[in-house]
XYZ file of N, CA and C in Angstrom:
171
model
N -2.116 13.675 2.689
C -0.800 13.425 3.236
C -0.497 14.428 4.345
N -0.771 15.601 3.704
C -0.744 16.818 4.793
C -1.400 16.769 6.484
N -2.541 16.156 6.149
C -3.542 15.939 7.503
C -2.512 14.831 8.304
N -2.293 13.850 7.023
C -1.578 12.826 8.494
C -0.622 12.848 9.250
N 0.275 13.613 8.353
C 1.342 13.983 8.965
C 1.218 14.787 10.308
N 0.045 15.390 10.211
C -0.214 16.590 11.351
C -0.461 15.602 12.642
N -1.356 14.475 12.333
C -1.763 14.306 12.934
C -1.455 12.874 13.420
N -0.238 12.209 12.727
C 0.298 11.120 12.906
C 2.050 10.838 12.983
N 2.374 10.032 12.981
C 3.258 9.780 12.564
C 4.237 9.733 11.425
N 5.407 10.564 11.638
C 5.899 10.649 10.010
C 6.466 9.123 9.306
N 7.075 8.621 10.696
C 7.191 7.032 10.122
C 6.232 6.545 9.553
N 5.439 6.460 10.137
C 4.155 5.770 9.715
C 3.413 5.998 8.334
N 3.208 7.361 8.417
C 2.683 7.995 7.428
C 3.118 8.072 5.627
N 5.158 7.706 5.818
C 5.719 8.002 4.755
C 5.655 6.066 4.589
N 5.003 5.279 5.175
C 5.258 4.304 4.629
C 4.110 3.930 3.793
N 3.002 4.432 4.261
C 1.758 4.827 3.953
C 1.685 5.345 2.237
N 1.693 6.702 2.324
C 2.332 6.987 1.309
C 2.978 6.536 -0.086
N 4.245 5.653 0.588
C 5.138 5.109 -0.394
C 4.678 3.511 -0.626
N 3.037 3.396 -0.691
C 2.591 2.186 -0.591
C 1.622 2.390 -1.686
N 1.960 3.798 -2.644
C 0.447 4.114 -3.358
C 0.599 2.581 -4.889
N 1.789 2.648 -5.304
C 1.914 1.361 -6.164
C 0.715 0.433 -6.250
N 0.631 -0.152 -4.754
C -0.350 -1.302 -4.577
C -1.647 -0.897 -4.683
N -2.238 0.586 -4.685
C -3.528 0.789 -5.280
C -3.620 0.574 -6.698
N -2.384 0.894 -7.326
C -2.777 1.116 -9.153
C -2.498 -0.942 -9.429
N -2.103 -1.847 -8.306
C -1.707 -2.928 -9.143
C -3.398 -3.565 -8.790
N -4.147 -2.672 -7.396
C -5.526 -3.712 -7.536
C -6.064 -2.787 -8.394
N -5.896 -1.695 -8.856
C -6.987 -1.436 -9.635
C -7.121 -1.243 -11.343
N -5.925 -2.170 -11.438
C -5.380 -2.611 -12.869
C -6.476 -4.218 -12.656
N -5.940 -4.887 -11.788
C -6.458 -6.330 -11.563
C -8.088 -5.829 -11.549
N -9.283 -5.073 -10.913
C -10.397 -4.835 -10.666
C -10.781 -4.665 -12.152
N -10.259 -3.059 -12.965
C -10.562 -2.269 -13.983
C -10.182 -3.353 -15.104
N -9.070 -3.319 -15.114
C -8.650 -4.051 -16.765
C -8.383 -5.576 -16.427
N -9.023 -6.644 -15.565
C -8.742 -7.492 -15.327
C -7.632 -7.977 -15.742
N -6.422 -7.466 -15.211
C -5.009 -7.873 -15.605
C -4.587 -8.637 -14.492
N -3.783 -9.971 -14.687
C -3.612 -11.144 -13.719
C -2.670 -10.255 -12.703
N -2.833 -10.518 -12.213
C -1.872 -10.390 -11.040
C -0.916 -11.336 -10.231
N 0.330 -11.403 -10.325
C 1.630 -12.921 -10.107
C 1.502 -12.328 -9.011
N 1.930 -14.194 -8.613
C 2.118 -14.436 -7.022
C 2.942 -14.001 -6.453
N 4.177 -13.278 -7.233
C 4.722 -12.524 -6.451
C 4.825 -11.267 -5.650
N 3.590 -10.540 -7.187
C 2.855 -9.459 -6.318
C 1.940 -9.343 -5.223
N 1.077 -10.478 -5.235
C 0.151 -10.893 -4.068
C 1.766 -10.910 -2.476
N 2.486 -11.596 -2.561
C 3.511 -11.943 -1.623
C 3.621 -10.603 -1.173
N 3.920 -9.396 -2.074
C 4.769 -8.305 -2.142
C 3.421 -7.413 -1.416
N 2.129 -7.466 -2.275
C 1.349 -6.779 -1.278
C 1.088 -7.271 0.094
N 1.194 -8.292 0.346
C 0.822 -8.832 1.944
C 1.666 -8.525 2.461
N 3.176 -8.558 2.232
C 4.122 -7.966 2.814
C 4.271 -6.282 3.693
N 4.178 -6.124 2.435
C 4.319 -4.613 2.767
C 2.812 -4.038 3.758
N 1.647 -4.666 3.634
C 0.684 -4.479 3.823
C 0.851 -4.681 5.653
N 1.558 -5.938 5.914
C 1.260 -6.070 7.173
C 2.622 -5.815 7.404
N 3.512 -5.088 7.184
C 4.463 -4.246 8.036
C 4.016 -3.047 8.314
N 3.295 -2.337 7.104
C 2.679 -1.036 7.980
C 1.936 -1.536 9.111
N 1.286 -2.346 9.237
C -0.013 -2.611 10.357
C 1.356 -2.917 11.389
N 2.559 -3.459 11.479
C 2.842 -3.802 12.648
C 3.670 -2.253 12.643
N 4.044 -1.650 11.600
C 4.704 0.014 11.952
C 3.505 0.687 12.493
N 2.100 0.867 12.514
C 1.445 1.382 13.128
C 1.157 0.869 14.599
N 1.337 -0.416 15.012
C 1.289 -0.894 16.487
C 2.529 -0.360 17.240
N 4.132 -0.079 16.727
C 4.372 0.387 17.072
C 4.587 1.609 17.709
């Protein structure tokens, strides 16, 4: 977190960050094959491609 900040954007970076959720929901779905609802799929694409358009900005 430290490096990016140095070296990026704090916008960017704290959205980054506050995106760690969506690692533990794929790696519940990978590890303990636990289903994963379509609403979470929605919720990760979401959030997923607003950072990508907060980083174009």
């Amino acid at each position: 977190i430290l490096i990016g900040l140095r070296l990026g954007e704090l916008s960017v970076m704290s959205v980054l960050v506050a995106m760690y959720p969506a690692g533990t929901i794929l790696l519940a779905a990978l590890v303990l094959r636990e289903r994963i609802a379509p609403v979470q799929w929605v919720g990760l694409a979401l959030a997923l491609t607003a950072a990508g358009l907060l980083a174009l900005a």
